[in-house]
Coordinates of C-alpha atoms and ligand atoms in Angstrom, one line a residue:
M1 CA 89.5 118.8 64.5
T2 CA 85.7 118.9 64.2
H3 CA 84.9 116.3 66.8
A4 CA 85.8 118.4 69.8
T5 CA 84.5 121.7 68.5
F6 CA 81.7 123.6 70.1
P7 CA 79.5 126.0 68.1
L8 CA 79.6 129.7 68.9
G9 CA 76.9 130.8 66.4
R10 CA 76.6 132.2 63.0
I11 CA 78.0 135.4 61.5
A12 CA 76.6 136.4 58.1
G13 CA 75.3 132.9 57.7
I14 CA 78.8 131.3 58.3
R15 CA 79.0 128.8 61.1
V16 CA 81.6 129.7 63.7
G17 CA 82.9 127.2 66.2
A18 CA 85.9 126.7 68.5
H19 CA 88.0 123.7 69.3
W20 CA 88.6 123.0 73.0
S21 CA 92.3 123.8 72.4
V22 CA 91.3 127.5 72.1
L23 CA 90.9 127.4 75.9
I24 CA 94.6 126.5 76.3
V25 CA 95.5 129.5 74.1
M26 CA 93.3 131.8 76.1
A27 CA 94.8 130.6 79.4
L28 CA 98.4 131.0 78.1
L29 CA 97.7 134.4 76.7
A30 CA 95.9 135.7 79.8
D31 CA 98.7 134.3 82.0
L32 CA 101.4 135.9 79.8
L33 CA 99.6 139.3 79.8
A34 CA 98.7 139.3 83.5
T35 CA 102.1 138.2 84.9
I36 CA 104.6 139.5 82.4
V37 CA 103.3 142.0 79.8
L38 CA 100.9 144.2 81.8
P39 CA 103.0 144.6 85.0
L40 CA 105.8 146.0 82.8
G41 CA 104.6 149.6 82.9
A42 CA 101.7 149.3 85.3
H43 CA 103.2 149.0 88.7
A44 CA 100.3 150.8 90.3
S45 CA 97.6 148.5 89.2
P46 CA 96.8 145.6 91.5
P47 CA 97.0 142.0 90.2
V48 CA 93.2 141.6 90.0
V49 CA 93.0 144.6 87.6
N50 CA 95.9 143.1 85.5
W51 CA 94.0 139.8 85.3
A52 CA 90.7 141.4 84.3
V53 CA 92.4 143.4 81.5
A54 CA 94.4 140.3 80.5
V55 CA 91.4 138.1 80.2
A56 CA 89.5 140.8 78.2
S57 CA 92.6 141.3 75.9
A58 CA 92.9 137.5 75.3
L59 CA 89.2 137.5 74.3
I60 CA 89.6 140.5 72.0
F61 CA 92.6 138.8 70.4
L62 CA 90.4 135.7 69.7
V63 CA 87.8 138.1 68.1
S64 CA 90.7 139.5 65.9
L65 CA 91.5 136.0 64.8
L66 CA 87.9 135.5 63.9
A67 CA 87.8 138.7 62.0
H68 CA 90.9 137.5 60.0
E69 CA 89.1 134.2 59.0
L70 CA 85.8 136.0 58.4
C71 CA 87.5 138.3 55.8
H72 CA 88.8 135.2 53.9
A73 CA 85.3 133.7 54.0
L74 CA 83.4 136.9 53.1
V75 CA 85.7 137.5 50.1
A76 CA 85.2 133.9 49.0
R77 CA 81.5 134.3 49.2
H78 CA 81.6 137.6 47.4
Y79 CA 83.0 135.6 44.4
E80 CA 80.1 133.1 44.9
L81 CA 82.3 130.4 46.4
R82 CA 80.9 128.6 49.4
A83 CA 82.2 129.4 52.8
E84 CA 81.3 126.6 55.1
R85 CA 82.5 127.3 58.6
I86 CA 85.2 128.9 60.7
T87 CA 86.9 127.0 63.4
L88 CA 89.2 128.6 66.0
W89 CA 91.8 126.2 67.4
L90 CA 95.3 126.0 69.0
L91 CA 97.2 127.6 66.1
G92 CA 94.7 130.3 65.3
G93 CA 91.7 129.9 63.0
A94 CA 90.7 128.0 59.9
A95 CA 88.0 129.0 57.4
E96 CA 86.6 126.0 55.5
L97 CA 86.4 127.0 51.8
P98 CA 85.5 123.8 50.0
E99 CA 85.5 125.3 46.5
E100 CA 88.7 126.2 44.6
P101 CA 88.9 129.8 43.3
P102 CA 88.4 129.8 39.6
T103 CA 91.0 132.5 38.7
P104 CA 94.4 133.6 40.1
R105 CA 92.9 137.0 40.9
T106 CA 90.2 135.5 43.1
A107 CA 92.7 133.2 44.8
L108 CA 94.9 136.2 45.5
L109 CA 92.1 138.3 46.9
I110 CA 90.8 135.5 49.2
A111 CA 94.3 134.8 50.5
A112 CA 95.3 138.4 51.1
A113 CA 92.0 139.4 52.8
G114 CA 92.9 137.8 56.2
P115 CA 96.4 139.3 56.6
I116 CA 95.0 142.7 55.4
A117 CA 92.4 142.5 58.1
S118 CA 95.0 141.6 60.7
L119 CA 97.2 144.5 59.6
L120 CA 94.3 147.0 59.8
L121 CA 93.3 145.7 63.2
G122 CA 96.9 146.0 64.4
G123 CA 97.2 149.5 63.1
G124 CA 93.8 150.3 64.7
F125 CA 94.8 149.0 68.2
L126 CA 98.2 150.8 68.1
G127 CA 96.4 154.1 67.1
A128 CA 93.9 153.6 69.9
A129 CA 96.8 153.0 72.4
W130 CA 98.5 156.2 71.2
L131 CA 95.2 158.2 71.5
A132 CA 94.2 156.7 74.8
A133 CA 97.7 157.1 76.4
P134 CA 97.0 160.5 78.1
M135 CA 93.5 159.6 79.3
L136 CA 93.4 155.9 80.3
P137 CA 95.3 153.9 82.9
A138 CA 98.7 152.5 81.6
V139 CA 97.4 149.0 82.0
V140 CA 94.8 149.6 79.2
T141 CA 97.2 151.3 76.8
I142 CA 99.8 148.5 77.3
A143 CA 97.0 145.9 76.5
L144 CA 96.0 147.9 73.4
S145 CA 99.6 148.1 72.2
W146 CA 100.0 144.4 72.8
L147 CA 96.9 143.7 70.7
G148 CA 98.3 146.0 68.0
W149 CA 101.7 144.3 67.8
T150 CA 100.2 140.8 68.1
N151 CA 97.9 141.3 65.2
G152 CA 100.8 142.8 63.2
V153 CA 103.0 139.7 63.9
L154 CA 100.0 137.5 63.0
A155 CA 99.7 139.2 59.6
V156 CA 103.4 139.0 58.9
F157 CA 103.7 135.4 60.0
N158 CA 100.7 134.5 57.9
L159 CA 102.3 136.2 54.9
L160 CA 105.4 133.9 54.9
P161 CA 105.4 132.4 51.4
G162 CA 104.6 128.7 52.0
L163 CA 101.4 126.5 52.2
P164 CA 99.3 126.2 54.2
L165 CA 99.9 129.9 55.3
D166 CA 98.1 132.7 53.5
G167 CA 101.4 133.8 52.1
G168 CA 101.7 130.4 50.4
R169 CA 98.3 130.9 48.8
V170 CA 99.4 134.4 47.6
L171 CA 102.6 132.9 46.1
E172 CA 100.5 130.1 44.5
A173 CA 98.1 132.7 42.9
L174 CA 101.1 134.8 41.6
V175 CA 102.8 131.7 40.1
W176 CA 99.5 130.6 38.6
R177 CA 99.0 134.1 37.1
V178 CA 102.5 134.2 35.6
T179 CA 102.8 130.6 34.4
G180 CA 99.1 129.7 33.8
D181 CA 99.9 126.4 35.4
K182 CA 97.8 125.8 38.5
A183 CA 99.4 122.5 39.4
R184 CA 102.9 123.9 39.1
A185 CA 101.9 126.9 41.3
R186 CA 100.6 124.5 44.0
R187 CA 103.9 122.6 44.0
T188 CA 105.9 125.8 44.2
A189 CA 103.9 127.0 47.2
G190 CA 104.1 123.5 48.7
T191 CA 107.9 123.6 48.4
G192 CA 107.9 127.0 50.1
G193 CA 105.8 125.5 52.9
G194 CA 108.3 122.6 53.3
L195 CA 111.3 125.0 53.4
L196 CA 109.5 127.3 55.9
A197 CA 108.8 124.2 58.1
I198 CA 112.4 123.2 58.1
A199 CA 113.6 126.8 58.9
L200 CA 111.1 127.1 61.8
A201 CA 112.0 123.7 63.3
A202 CA 115.7 124.5 62.9
F203 CA 115.3 127.8 64.6
G204 CA 113.3 126.1 67.4
A205 CA 116.0 123.5 67.8
W206 CA 118.7 126.2 68.0
E207 CA 116.6 128.1 70.6
L208 CA 116.1 125.0 72.6
L209 CA 119.7 123.6 72.5
A210 CA 121.9 126.7 72.3
L211 CA 119.8 129.0 74.5
G212 CA 118.0 126.4 76.6
N213 CA 114.8 128.2 75.8
L214 CA 111.8 125.9 76.1
S215 CA 109.7 128.0 73.6
G216 CA 111.9 126.3 71.0
L217 CA 109.7 123.2 71.4
W218 CA 106.7 125.3 70.4
L219 CA 108.5 126.4 67.1
I220 CA 109.5 122.8 66.4
G221 CA 105.9 121.7 66.9
I222 CA 104.6 124.5 64.5
G223 CA 107.3 123.5 62.0
W224 CA 106.3 119.9 62.1
F225 CA 102.6 120.9 61.7
L226 CA 103.4 123.2 58.7
G227 CA 105.5 120.6 57.0
A228 CA 102.8 117.9 57.3
A229 CA 100.0 120.4 56.1
A230 CA 102.1 121.5 53.1
R231 CA 102.6 117.9 52.0
T232 CA 98.9 117.2 52.3
E233 CA 98.0 120.3 50.3
V234 CA 100.3 119.3 47.5
S235 CA 99.4 115.6 47.4
A236 CA 95.7 116.1 47.7
A237 CA 95.5 118.6 44.9
P238 CA 95.4 116.2 41.9
L239 CA 92.8 114.1 43.7
R240 CA 90.7 117.1 44.5
H241 CA 90.9 118.2 40.9
L242 CA 89.7 114.8 39.7
L243 CA 86.9 114.7 42.3
S244 CA 85.7 118.2 41.2
Q245 CA 85.1 116.7 37.7
L246 CA 82.9 113.9 39.1
R247 CA 79.1 114.4 39.3
L248 CA 76.7 112.9 41.8
A249 CA 75.0 111.0 39.0
E250 CA 78.2 109.0 38.5
V251 CA 78.5 107.9 42.1
M252 CA 74.9 107.6 43.3
T253 CA 73.0 104.4 43.9
N254 CA 70.3 104.2 41.2
D255 CA 66.8 102.8 42.0
P256 CA 67.3 102.8 45.7
V257 CA 64.8 101.0 48.0
T258 CA 62.4 103.7 49.1
A259 CA 60.4 104.0 52.2
P260 CA 56.7 105.0 51.6
G261 CA 56.0 108.0 53.7
W262 CA 52.4 107.0 54.3
Y263 CA 53.5 103.6 55.8
T264 CA 53.5 103.3 59.6
V265 CA 56.7 102.3 61.3
H266 CA 55.1 98.9 62.1
G267 CA 54.1 98.5 58.5
F268 CA 57.6 99.2 57.2
L269 CA 59.5 96.9 59.5
G270 CA 59.3 93.8 57.3
Q271 CA 60.5 95.7 54.3
A272 CA 63.3 97.4 56.3
A273 CA 64.6 94.1 57.5
H274 CA 64.5 92.6 54.1
A275 CA 66.4 95.4 52.4
R276 CA 69.7 94.9 54.3
L277 CA 70.1 98.7 54.4
R278 CA 70.2 101.1 57.4
V279 CA 69.0 104.3 55.7
F280 CA 66.1 104.9 53.3
P281 CA 64.9 107.7 51.2
V282 CA 61.3 108.5 52.1
V283 CA 58.8 109.3 49.2
S284 CA 55.3 110.6 49.2
F285 CA 52.4 108.8 47.5
D286 CA 53.2 110.5 44.1
G287 CA 56.9 109.6 44.3
T288 CA 58.1 113.0 45.5
P289 CA 61.1 112.5 47.8
I290 CA 60.4 114.1 51.2
G291 CA 63.3 113.0 53.5
V292 CA 65.4 110.3 54.9
V293 CA 64.7 107.7 57.6
S294 CA 67.2 105.5 59.4
L295 CA 66.8 102.3 61.4
S296 CA 68.2 104.2 64.4
A297 CA 65.3 106.7 64.0
L298 CA 62.8 103.8 64.0
T299 CA 64.3 102.5 67.2
R300 CA 63.4 105.8 68.9
V301 CA 59.7 105.3 68.3
P302 CA 58.2 103.6 71.4
E303 CA 56.8 100.1 70.6
N304 CA 53.2 101.1 71.4
E305 CA 53.4 104.0 68.9
R306 CA 54.8 102.1 66.0
A307 CA 51.4 101.3 64.6
S308 CA 50.2 104.9 64.6
T309 CA 53.4 106.7 63.6
R310 CA 53.9 107.4 59.9
L311 CA 57.4 107.5 58.3
A312 CA 56.6 110.9 56.8
D313 CA 56.3 112.3 60.4
I314 CA 59.6 111.0 61.7
C315 CA 61.8 111.3 58.7
V316 CA 64.6 113.9 58.5
K317 CA 63.5 116.5 56.0
P318 CA 65.6 119.2 54.2
P319 CA 67.6 121.1 55.3
G320 CA 68.4 118.3 57.8
C321 CA 69.1 116.1 54.8
L322 CA 70.9 117.2 51.7
V323 CA 69.0 117.4 48.4
A324 CA 71.1 117.9 45.2
G325 CA 70.8 117.6 41.5
P326 CA 72.5 114.8 39.6
G327 CA 74.9 117.3 38.0
T328 CA 76.2 118.5 41.3
P329 CA 80.1 118.2 41.5
L330 CA 81.2 115.7 44.1
T331 CA 83.5 118.2 45.8
E332 CA 80.5 120.4 46.5
V333 CA 78.7 117.5 48.3
L334 CA 81.9 116.5 50.2
G335 CA 82.4 120.1 51.3
H336 CA 78.8 120.6 52.3
A337 CA 78.2 118.1 54.9
R338 CA 79.8 115.3 56.9
L339 CA 77.6 112.3 56.2
R340 CA 77.3 109.8 59.0
P341 CA 77.1 106.1 58.1
G342 CA 73.7 104.7 59.0
Q343 CA 72.3 108.2 59.5
D344 CA 72.6 110.4 56.4
L345 CA 71.9 110.1 52.7
V346 CA 72.0 112.6 49.9
L347 CA 68.8 112.7 48.0
V348 CA 69.6 113.1 44.3
V349 CA 66.5 114.7 42.8
E350 CA 65.7 115.5 39.2
N351 CA 62.5 117.2 38.1
G352 CA 60.9 116.6 41.5
T353 CA 61.5 112.8 41.4
L354 CA 64.1 110.7 43.1
A355 CA 67.0 109.9 40.6
G356 CA 69.1 108.1 43.2
V357 CA 70.8 108.4 46.6
A358 CA 74.4 108.8 47.7
G359 CA 75.5 107.7 51.1
P360 CA 78.9 108.0 52.9
D361 CA 79.9 104.6 51.4
D362 CA 79.1 105.7 47.8
L363 CA 81.2 108.9 48.3
A364 CA 84.1 107.0 50.0
R365 CA 84.0 104.5 47.2
A366 CA 84.2 107.2 44.6
I367 CA 87.2 108.8 46.4
E368 CA 89.0 105.4 46.7
L369 CA 88.4 104.5 43.0
T370 CA 89.5 108.0 41.9
A371 CA 92.7 107.6 44.0
L372 CA 93.2 104.2 42.2
G373 CA 92.9 106.0 38.9
I374 CA 89.5 104.6 38.0
R375 CA 86.6 106.9 37.2
P376 CA 83.6 105.5 39.0
G377 CA 81.3 106.5 36.2
H378 CA 79.2 103.3 35.9
D379 CA 76.2 105.4 34.9
V380 CA 77.9 108.2 32.9
G381 CA 75.1 108.0 30.3
N382 CA 72.7 109.4 32.8
V383 CA 74.5 112.7 33.2
K384 CA 72.6 115.4 31.4
Ligands
ZN1 ZN1 94.5 133.6 57.0

């Protein structure tokens, strides 16, 4: 989902982006509004007015989706859990919350925040439509009512009790609260998601076959997506739990080959070729880690400047490269950044000196070993 997303900016420090499929949603909604919904009670307004109001309404709906996700993210952050980014896509929005809530109460509040925002927005739009009815053109009040009802339907749909919907997370939090068993709660909410997926797909099939209504295909698609997502959430849970117990110190490469920051590109080439690596941590003269340099960065230095360009000047420095302590949980690193092979490296720093490095291969290896039931703790003794 992240490959075809374009950034829209930051809100309260949280990155917001949109997948190209949002454009399809926008176009479908604007078309539905301009050709079917708005003409219902606005015979007098010309098509160009309908289209202008339709496009504006579709945009406002997108902002409502963003508000829903933002409320999840802000409540998570209120409880000092990291909120990475919000992506809008074909089926709405997704807030990336890499850290698991520590208590059922926190889980419940984070899950409920989005639907509550949608309900409030829905009520607000309906109230505005009612207030505006005597003063504004009918086309505007119809658009406001549509925004109200759509946000309401969004809230109700999201509260259906199955993962990956918000209602599934609410159910999970409640079962967790009652039984004290988080894994069991996750399985219950996953089963809810599976049943919901079957119900949606069955309803879609009935709509398609009995009524000949093509929108049934859409429901079958959503059902299929929900079912797959519910299975992933349940099967990934034990692995995620194990990974959250792993520390960087257990998976990092100790004593990595370092690139001296005071070396020129030309002076470093021999060492770089010998090391059989593509990315190097760069250290200053006193051993302080200062950044990361890759072979691909070296290729971008023109040949006639290699003898005069120092590694310290071209290396990627924080926050461009991730710096973390050896005790950092692996899930935090995995949730924080997408590491590119041959480009990125996590600098594991302790007391100002380089304790090790972790690249995408180290992290992938840790995940694979964990999935195989092996704890990749070859240096457990180093964990403080
Ligand atoms: Zn939500």
